[in-house]
Tab-separated table of C-alpha atoms and ligand atoms in Angstrom:
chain	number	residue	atom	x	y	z
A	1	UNK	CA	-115.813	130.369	-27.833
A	2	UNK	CA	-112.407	128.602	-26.895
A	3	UNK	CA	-112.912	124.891	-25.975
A	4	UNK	CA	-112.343	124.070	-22.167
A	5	UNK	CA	-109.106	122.231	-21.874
A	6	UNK	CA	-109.350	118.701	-19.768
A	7	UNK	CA	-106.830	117.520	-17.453
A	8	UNK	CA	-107.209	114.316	-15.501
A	9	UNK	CA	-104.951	114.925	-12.170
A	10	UNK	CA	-103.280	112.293	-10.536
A	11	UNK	CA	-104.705	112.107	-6.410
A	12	UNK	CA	-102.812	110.595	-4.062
A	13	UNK	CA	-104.838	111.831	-1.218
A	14	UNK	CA	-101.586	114.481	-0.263
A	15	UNK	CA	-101.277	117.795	-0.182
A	16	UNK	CA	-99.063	117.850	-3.349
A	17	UNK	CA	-101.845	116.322	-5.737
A	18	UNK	CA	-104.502	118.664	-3.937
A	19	UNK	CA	-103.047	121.674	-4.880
A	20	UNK	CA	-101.903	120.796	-8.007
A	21	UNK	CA	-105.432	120.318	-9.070
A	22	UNK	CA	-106.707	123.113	-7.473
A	23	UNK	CA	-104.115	125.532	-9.672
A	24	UNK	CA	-105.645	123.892	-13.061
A	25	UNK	CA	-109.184	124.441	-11.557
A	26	UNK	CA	-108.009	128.015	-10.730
A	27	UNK	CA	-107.091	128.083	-14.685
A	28	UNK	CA	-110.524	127.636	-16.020
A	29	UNK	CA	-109.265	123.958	-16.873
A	30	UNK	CA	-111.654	121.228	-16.029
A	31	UNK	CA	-110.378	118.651	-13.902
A	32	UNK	CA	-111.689	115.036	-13.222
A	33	UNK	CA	-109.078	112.798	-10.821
A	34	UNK	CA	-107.961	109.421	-11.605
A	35	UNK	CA	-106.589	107.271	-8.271
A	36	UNK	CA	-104.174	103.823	-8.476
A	37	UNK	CA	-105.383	100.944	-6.611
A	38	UNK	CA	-101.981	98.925	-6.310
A	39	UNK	CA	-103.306	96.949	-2.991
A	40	UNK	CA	-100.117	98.526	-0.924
A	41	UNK	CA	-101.973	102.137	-0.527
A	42	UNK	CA	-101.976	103.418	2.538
A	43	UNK	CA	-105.648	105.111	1.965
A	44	UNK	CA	-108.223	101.885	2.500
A	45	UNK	CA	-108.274	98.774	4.678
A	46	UNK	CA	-105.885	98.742	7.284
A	47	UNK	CA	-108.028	100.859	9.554
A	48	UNK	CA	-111.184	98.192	9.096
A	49	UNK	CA	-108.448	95.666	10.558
A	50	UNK	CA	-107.385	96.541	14.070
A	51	UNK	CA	-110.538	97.225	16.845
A	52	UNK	CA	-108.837	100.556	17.999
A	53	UNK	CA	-108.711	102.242	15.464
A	54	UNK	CA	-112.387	101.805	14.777
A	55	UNK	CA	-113.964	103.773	16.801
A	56	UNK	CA	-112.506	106.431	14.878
A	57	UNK	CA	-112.909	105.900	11.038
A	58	UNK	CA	-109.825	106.976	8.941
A	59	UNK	CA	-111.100	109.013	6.184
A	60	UNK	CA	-109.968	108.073	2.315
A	61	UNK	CA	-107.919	111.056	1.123
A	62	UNK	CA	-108.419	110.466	-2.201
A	63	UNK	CA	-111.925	110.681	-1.985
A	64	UNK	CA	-111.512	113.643	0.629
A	65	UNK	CA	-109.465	115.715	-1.788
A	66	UNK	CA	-111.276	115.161	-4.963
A	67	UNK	CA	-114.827	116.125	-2.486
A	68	UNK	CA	-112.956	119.561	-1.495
A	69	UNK	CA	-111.632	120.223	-4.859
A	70	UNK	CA	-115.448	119.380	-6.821
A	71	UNK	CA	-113.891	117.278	-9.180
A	72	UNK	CA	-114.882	113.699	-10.245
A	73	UNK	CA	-112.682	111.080	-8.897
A	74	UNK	CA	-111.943	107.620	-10.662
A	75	UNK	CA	-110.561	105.243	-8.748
A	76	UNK	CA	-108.768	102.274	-11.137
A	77	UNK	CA	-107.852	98.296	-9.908
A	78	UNK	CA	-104.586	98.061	-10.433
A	79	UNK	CA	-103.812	95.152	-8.698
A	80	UNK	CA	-102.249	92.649	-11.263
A	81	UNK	CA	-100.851	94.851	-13.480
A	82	UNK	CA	-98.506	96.221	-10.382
A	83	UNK	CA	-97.340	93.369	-9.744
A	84	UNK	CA	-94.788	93.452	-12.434
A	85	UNK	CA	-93.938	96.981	-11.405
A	86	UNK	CA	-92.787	95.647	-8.103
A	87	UNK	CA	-91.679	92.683	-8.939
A	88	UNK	CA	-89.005	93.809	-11.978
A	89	UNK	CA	-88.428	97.515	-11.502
A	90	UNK	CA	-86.225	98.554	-13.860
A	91	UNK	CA	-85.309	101.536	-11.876
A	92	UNK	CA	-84.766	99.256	-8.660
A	93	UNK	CA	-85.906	99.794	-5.368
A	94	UNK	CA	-86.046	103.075	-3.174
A	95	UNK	CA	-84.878	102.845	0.943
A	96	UNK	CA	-87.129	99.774	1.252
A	97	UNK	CA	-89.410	97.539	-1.294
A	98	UNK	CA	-90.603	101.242	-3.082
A	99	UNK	CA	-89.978	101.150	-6.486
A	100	UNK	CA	-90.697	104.810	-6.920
A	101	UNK	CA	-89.788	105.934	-10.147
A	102	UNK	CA	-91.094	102.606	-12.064
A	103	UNK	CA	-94.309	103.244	-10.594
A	104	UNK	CA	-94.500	106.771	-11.343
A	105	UNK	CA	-93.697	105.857	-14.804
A	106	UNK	CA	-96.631	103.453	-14.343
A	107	UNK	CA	-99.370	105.793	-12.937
A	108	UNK	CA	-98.564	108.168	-15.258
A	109	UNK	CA	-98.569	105.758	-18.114
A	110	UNK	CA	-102.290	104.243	-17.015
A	111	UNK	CA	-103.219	108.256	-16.729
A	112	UNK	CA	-102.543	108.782	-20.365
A	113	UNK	CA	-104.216	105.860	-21.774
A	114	UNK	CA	-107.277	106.873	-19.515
A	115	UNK	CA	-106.991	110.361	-20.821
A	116	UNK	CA	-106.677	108.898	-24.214
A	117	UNK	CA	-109.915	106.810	-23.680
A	118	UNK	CA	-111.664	109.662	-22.547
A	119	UNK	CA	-110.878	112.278	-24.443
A	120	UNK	CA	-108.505	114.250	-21.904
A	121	UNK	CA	-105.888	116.551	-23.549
A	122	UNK	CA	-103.274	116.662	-20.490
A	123	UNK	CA	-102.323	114.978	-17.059
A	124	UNK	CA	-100.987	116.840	-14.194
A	125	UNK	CA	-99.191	115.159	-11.315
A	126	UNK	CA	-98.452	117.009	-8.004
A	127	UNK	CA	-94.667	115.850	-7.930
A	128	UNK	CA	-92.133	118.607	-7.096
A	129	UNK	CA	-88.186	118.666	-7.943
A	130	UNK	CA	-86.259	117.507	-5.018
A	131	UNK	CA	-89.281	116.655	-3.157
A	132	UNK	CA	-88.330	112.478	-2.512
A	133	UNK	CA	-84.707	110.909	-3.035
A	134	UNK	CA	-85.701	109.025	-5.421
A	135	UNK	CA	-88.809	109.708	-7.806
A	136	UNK	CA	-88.477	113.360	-7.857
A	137	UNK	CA	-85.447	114.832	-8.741
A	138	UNK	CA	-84.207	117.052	-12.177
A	139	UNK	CA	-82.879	113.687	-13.394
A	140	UNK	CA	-86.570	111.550	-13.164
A	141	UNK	CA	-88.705	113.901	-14.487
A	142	UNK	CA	-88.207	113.591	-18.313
A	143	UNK	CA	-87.716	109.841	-17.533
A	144	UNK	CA	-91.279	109.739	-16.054
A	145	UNK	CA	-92.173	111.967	-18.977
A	146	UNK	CA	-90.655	110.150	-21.917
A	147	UNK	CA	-91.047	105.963	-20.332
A	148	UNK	CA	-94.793	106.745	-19.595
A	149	UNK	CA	-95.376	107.577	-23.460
A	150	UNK	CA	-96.963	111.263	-21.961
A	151	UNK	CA	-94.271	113.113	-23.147
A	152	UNK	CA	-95.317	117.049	-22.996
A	153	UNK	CA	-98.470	116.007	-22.096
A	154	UNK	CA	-97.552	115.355	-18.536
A	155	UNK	CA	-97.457	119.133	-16.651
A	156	UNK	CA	-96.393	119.347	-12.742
A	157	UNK	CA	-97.764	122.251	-11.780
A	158	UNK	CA	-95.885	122.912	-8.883
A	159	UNK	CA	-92.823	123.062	-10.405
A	160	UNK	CA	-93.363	123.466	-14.326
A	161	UNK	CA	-91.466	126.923	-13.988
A	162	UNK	CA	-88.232	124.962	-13.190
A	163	UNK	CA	-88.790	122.563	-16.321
A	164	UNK	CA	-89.106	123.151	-19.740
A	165	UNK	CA	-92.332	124.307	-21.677
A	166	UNK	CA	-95.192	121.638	-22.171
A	167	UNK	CA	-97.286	121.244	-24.776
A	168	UNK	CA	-100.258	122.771	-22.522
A	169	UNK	CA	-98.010	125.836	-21.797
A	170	UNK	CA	-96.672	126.119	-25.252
A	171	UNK	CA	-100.758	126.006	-26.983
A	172	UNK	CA	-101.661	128.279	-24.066
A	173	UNK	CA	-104.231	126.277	-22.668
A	174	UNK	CA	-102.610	127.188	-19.286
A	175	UNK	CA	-100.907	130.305	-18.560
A	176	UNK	CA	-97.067	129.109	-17.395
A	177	UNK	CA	-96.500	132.379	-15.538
A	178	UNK	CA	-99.230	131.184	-12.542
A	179	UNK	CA	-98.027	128.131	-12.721
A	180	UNK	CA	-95.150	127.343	-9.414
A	181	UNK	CA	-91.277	127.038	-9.208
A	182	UNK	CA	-91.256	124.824	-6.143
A	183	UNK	CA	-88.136	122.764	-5.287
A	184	UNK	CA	-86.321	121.023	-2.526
A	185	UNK	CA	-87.645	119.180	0.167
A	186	UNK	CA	-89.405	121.899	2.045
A	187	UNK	CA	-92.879	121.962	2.930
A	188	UNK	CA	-93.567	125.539	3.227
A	189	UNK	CA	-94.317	126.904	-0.540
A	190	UNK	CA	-97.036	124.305	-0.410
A	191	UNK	CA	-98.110	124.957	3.173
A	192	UNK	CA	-98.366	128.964	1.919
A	193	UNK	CA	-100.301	127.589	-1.022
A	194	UNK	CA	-102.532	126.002	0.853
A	195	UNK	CA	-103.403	128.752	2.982
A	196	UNK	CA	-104.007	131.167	0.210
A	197	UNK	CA	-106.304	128.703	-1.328
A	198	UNK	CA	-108.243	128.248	2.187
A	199	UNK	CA	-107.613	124.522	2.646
A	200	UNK	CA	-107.120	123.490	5.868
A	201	UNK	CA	-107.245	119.983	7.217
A	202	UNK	CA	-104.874	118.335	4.493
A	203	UNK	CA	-103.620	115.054	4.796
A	204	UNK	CA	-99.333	115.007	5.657
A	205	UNK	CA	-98.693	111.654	4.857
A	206	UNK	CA	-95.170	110.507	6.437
A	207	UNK	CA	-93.180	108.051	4.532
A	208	UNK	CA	-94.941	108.362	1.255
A	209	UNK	CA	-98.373	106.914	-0.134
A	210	UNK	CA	-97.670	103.313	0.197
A	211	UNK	CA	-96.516	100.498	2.912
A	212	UNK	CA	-93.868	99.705	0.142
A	213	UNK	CA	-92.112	102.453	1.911
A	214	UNK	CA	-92.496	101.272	5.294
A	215	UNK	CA	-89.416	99.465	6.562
A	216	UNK	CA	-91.307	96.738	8.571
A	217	UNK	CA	-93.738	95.852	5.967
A	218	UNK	CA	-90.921	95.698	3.427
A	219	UNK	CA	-89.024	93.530	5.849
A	220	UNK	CA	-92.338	91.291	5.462
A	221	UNK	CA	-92.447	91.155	1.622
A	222	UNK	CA	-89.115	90.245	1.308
A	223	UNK	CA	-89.204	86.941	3.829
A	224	UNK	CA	-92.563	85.927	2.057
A	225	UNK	CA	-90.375	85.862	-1.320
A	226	UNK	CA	-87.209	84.429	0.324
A	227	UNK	CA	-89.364	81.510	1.393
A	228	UNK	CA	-91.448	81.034	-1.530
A	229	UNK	CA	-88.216	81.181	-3.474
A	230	UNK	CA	-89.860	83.156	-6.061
A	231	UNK	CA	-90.796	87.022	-6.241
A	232	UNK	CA	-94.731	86.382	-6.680
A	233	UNK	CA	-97.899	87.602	-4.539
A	234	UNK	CA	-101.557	87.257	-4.125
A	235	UNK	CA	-104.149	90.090	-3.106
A	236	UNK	CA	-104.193	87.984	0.165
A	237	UNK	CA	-100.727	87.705	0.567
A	238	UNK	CA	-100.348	91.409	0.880
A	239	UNK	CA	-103.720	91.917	3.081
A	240	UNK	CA	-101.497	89.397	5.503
A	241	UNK	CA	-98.737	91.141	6.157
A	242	UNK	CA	-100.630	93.883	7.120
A	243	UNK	CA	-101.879	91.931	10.295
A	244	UNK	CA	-100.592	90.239	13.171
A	245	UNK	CA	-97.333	89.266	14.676
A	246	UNK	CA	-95.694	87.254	12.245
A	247	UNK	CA	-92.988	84.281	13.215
A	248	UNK	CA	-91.020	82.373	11.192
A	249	UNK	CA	-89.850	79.869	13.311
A	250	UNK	CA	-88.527	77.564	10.575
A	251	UNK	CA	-87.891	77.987	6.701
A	252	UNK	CA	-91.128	76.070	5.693
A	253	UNK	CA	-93.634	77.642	8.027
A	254	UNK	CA	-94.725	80.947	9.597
A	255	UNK	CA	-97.236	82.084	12.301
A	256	UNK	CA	-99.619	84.847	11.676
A	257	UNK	CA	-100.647	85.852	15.306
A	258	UNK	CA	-104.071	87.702	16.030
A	259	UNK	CA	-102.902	91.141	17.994
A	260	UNK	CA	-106.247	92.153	19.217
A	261	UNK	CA	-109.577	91.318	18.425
A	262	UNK	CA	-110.386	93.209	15.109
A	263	UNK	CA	-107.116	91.144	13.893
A	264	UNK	CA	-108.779	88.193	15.319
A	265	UNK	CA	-111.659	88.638	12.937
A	266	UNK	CA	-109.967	89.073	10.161
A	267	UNK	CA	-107.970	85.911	10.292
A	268	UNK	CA	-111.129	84.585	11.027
A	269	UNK	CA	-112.446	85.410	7.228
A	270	UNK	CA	-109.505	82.834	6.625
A	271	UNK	CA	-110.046	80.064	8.414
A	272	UNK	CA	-110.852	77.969	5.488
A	273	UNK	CA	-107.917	78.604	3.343
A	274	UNK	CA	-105.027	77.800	6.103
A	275	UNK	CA	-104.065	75.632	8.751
A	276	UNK	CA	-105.133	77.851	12.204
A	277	UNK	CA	-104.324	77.777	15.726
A	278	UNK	CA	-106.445	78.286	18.894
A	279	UNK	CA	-106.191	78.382	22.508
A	280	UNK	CA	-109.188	76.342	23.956
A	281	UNK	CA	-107.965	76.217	28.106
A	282	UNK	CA	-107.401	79.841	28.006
A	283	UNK	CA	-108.170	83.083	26.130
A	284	UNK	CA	-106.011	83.614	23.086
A	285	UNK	CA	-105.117	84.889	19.838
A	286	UNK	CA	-106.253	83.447	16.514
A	287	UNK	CA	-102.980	82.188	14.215
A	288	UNK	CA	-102.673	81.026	10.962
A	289	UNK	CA	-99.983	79.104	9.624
A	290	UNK	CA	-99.034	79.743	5.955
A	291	UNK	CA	-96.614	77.004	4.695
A	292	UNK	CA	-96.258	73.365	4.926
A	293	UNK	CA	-95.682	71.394	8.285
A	294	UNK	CA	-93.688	68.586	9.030
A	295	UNK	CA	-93.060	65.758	12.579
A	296	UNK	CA	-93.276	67.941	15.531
A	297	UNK	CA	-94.282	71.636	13.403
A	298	UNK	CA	-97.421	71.780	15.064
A	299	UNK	CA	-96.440	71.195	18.404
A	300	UNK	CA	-93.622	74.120	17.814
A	301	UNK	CA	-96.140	76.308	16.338
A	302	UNK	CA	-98.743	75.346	19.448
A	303	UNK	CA	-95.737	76.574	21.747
A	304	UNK	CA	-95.655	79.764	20.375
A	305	UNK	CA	-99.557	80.731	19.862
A	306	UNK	CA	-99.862	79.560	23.594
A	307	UNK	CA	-97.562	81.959	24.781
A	308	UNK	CA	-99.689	84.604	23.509
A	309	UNK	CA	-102.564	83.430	25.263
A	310	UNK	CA	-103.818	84.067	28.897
A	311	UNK	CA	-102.396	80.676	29.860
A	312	UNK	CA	-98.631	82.058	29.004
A	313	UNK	CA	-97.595	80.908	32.817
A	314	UNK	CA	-99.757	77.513	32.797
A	315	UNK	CA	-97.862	74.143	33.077
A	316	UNK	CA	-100.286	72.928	29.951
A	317	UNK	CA	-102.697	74.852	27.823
A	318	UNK	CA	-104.887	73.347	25.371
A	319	UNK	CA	-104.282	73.721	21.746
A	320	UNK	CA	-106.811	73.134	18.604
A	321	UNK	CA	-105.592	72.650	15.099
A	322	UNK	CA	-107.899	73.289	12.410
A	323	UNK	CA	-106.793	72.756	8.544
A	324	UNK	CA	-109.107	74.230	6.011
A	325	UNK	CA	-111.816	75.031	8.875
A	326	UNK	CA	-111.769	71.357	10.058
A	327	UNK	CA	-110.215	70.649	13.462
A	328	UNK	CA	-107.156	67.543	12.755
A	329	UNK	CA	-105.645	67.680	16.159
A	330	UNK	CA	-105.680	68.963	19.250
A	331	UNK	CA	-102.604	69.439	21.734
A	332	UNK	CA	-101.661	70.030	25.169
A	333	UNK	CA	-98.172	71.542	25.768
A	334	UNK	CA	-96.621	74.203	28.368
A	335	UNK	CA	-96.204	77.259	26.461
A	336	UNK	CA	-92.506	78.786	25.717
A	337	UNK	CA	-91.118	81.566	28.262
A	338	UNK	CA	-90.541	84.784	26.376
A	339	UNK	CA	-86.882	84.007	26.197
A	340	UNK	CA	-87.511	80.685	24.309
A	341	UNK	CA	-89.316	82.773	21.400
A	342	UNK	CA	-86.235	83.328	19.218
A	343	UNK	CA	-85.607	87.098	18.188
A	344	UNK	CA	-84.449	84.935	15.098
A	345	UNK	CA	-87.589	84.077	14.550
A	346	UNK	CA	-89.493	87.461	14.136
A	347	UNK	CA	-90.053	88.850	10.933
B	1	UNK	CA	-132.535	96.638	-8.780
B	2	UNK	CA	-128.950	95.687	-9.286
B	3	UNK	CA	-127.188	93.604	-6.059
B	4	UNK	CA	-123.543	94.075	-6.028
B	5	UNK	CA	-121.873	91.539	-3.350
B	6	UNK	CA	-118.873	93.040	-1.666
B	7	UNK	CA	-118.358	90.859	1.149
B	8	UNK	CA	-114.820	89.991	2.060
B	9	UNK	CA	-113.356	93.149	0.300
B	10	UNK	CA	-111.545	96.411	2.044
B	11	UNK	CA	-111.931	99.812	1.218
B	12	UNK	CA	-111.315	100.985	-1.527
B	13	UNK	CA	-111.760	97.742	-3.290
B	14	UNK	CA	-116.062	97.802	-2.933
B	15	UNK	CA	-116.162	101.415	-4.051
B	16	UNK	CA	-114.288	100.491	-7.161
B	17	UNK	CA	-116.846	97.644	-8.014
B	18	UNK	CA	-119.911	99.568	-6.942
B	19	UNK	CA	-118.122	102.295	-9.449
B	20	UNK	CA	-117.403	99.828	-11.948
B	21	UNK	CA	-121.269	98.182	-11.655
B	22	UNK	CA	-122.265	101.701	-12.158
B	23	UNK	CA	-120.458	102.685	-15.088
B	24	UNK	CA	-123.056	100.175	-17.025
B	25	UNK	CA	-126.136	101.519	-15.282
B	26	UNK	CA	-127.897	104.374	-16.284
B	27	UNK	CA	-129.384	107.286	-14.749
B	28	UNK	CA	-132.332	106.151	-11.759
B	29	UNK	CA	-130.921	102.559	-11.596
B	30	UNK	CA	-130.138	101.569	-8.247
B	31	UNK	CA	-127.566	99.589	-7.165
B	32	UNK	CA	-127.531	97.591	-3.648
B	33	UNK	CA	-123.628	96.559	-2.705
B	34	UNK	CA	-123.382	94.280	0.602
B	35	UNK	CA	-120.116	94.745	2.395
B	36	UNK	CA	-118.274	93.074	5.523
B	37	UNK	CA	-115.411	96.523	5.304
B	38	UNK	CA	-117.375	98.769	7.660
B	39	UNK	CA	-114.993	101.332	5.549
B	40	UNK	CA	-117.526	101.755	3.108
B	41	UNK	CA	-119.895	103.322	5.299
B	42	UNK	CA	-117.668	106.211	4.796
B	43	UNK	CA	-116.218	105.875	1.491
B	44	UNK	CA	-119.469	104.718	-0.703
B	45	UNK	CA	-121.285	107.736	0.232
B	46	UNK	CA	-118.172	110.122	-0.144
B	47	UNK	CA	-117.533	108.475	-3.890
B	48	UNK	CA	-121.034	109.014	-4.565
B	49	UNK	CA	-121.452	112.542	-3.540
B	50	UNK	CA	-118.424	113.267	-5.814
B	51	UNK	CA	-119.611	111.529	-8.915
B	52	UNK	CA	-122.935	112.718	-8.421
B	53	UNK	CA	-125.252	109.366	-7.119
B	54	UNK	CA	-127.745	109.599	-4.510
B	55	UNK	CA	-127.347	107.295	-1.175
B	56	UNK	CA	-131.303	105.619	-0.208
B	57	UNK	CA	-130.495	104.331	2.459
B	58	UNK	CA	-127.394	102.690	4.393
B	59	UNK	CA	-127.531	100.007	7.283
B	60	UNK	CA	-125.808	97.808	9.150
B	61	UNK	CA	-127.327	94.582	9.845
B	62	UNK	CA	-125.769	91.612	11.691
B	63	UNK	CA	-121.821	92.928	10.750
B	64	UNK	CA	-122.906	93.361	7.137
B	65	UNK	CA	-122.912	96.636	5.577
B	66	UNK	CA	-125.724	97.357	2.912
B	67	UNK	CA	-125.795	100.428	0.792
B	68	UNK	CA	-128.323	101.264	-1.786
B	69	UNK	CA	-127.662	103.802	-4.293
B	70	UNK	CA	-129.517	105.966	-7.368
B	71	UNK	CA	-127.465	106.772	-10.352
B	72	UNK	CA	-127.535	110.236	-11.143
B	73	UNK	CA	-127.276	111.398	-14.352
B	74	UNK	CA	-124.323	111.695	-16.544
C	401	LIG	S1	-94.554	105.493	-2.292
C	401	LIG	FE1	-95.491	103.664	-3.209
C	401	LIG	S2	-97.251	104.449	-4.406
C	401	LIG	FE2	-95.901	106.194	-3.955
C	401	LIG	S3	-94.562	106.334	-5.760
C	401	LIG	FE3	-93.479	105.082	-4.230
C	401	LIG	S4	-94.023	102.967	-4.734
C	401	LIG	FE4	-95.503	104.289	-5.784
């Protein structure tokens, strides 16, 4: 009896991943999925944050692919160890803060010590030639090979017929003539795919699989290192920029202001590690300020967080200042008119 | 029983310590994670169904999310 050949497939929660799975599962290969926790995913969190989007609970594609494909799925903390990914990519960034290629390098990299570790023999990534600008073209797929120490261990799948042989092709563990030649940015050989397999209901995630490609949120990350003066980040740091409207109304502080009330109860879960804002006269948003203040910051910042509130066209609306969950001041000022909040100051 | 505390953490980060809790358990152990994420409502039970654990019982009680689990075997 031949041995049955392991794989462990990258899952993004896409399409790509999916059906790259499912065409080793349609092999005879057994498949068990591994899933990178970098704390910028798009899968997770977010939809816990803001009230509307609540009442309709986002699913976890990840966990929604590996459950339609029957495969295991392992999801891994990668937190800290990203952080150097993003912080020094050697490859630089994509349109925004993505640094693509160094963390497909990465992923592919942690895949094949986990395979290592657990006795896998290959990994298998859904990527396809000329799929993104930047990670997946001819030119990046021997780097992501060779830099992530996988070498002919790493098979796509999807496009393995427009690459050369890998070592799973070449010991015939997987037959290379039902493996795929897709390239180029179009959708359809994958939406065809899909079909013939039955799947329906497939995750089309825009930009890519992380905020790192989203131009706002990159806009974000790089004010929070421009006024830190240092490329560095915390989980928290990250969770933030997720949330709010954020001001930066001078270098050494910025306003985190409370959208809506699921927002508002987030900030709330960091009341104690901040200096916060609230409207007492009137209804209002919940704002932290991250940074230092100095004469006359707080009275700036109490402008602002009172022209959120219900008391925008008040002559004076109260304003409590908490630091570290215990209240140090509390102010009365007229809040600014919309033109007084400085486009300047958004971030 | 094993009580995992997950409070404060968003999806996925409680199913990766209810996974990681579980990976030194054995088979018929059961494992009781607390969460705030209501997330997890959906994504503990999805994980487990996958890897092959059985949900007991999950409730929410006062905001808190509270999800017991049996390891299956493996
Ligand atoms: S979109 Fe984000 S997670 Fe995906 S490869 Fe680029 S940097 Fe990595």
């Amino acid at each position: 009896m031949t041995t049955q050949r392991k794989a462990v497939a990258l899952i993004s929660g896409g399409l790509d991943s999916l059906l790259a799975a499912k065409v080793m599962l349609e092999q005879g290969i057994h498949v068990e999925g591994i899933n990178f926790y970098t704390g910028f995913c798009v899968e997770g969190h977010t939809h816990a944050i803001r009230k509307k989007d609540k009442a309709k609970p986002k699913r976890n594609n990840a966990l929604w692919s590996a459950e339609t494909l029957g495969i295991k799925l392992h999801i891994i903390d990668v937190i800290d160890e990203y952080k150097d990914v993003l912080i020094n990519p050697k490859h630089g960034y994509g349109q925004n803060m993505n640094p693509c290629l160094d963390c497909k390098v990465f992923m592919v990299g942690k895949a094949k010590e986990w395979a290592d570790e657990n006795g896998f023999d290959f990994i298998i990534t859904g990527e396809v030639i000329g799929q993104r600008p930047m990670s997946q073209r001819r030119e990046t797929m021997p780097i992501i090979s060779a830099e992530s120490g996988a070498d002919d261990r790493l098979l796509r799948p999807l496009c393995a017929q427009n690459l050369p042989e890998t070592l799973p092709e070449r010991e015939g563990w997987v037959n290379r003539d039902e493996l795929h030649d897709f390239s180029g940015r179009t959708r359809k050989p994958q939406m065809a795919l899909a079909e013939k397999f039955g799947l329906d209901d497939y995750a089309q995630p825009a930009g890519g699989c992380c905020f790192l490609t989203d131009k706002a949120y990159s806009v974000k990350l790089a004010d929070l290192w421009a006024s830190r003066g240092k490329k560095e980040y915390e989980i928290d740091d990250i969770m933030l920029l997720k949330v709010g409207r954020h001001f930066r109304p001078k270098p050494n502080f910025k306003l985190i202001v409370a959208r809506e009330e699921g927002e508002n109860n987030f900030l709330q879960g960091y009341r104690k590690q901040f200096i916060t804002l609230r409207t007492m006269s009137h209804k209002g948003p919940l704002t932290l300020l991250d940074g230092t203040v100095e004469d006359g910051d707080l009275e700036l910042a109490a402008k602002i967080v009172a022209r959120f509130s219900q008391g925008r066209d008040a002559e004076s609306v109260d304003v409590e200042v908490a630091e570290l969950g215990e209240v140090i001041k509390s102010i009365s000022i007229k809040p600014f008119s919309n033109e007084e909040i400085q486009e300047a100051w958004r971030v | 029983m094993i009580e995992l505390d997950a409070r404060r953490l968003m999806c996925p980060m409680p199913v990766i310590k209810a996974q990681n809790a579980i990976k030194t358990m054995t088979s018929g152990d059961k494992l009781r994670v607390t969460c705030s994420d209501p997330g997890v409502m959906q994504d503990i039970p999805a994980w487990s169904r996958i890897n092959g654990h059985t949900i007991l019982k999950a409730e929410e009680i006062d905001h808190e999310y509270i999800i017991t689990i049996e390891v299956g075997d493996d």
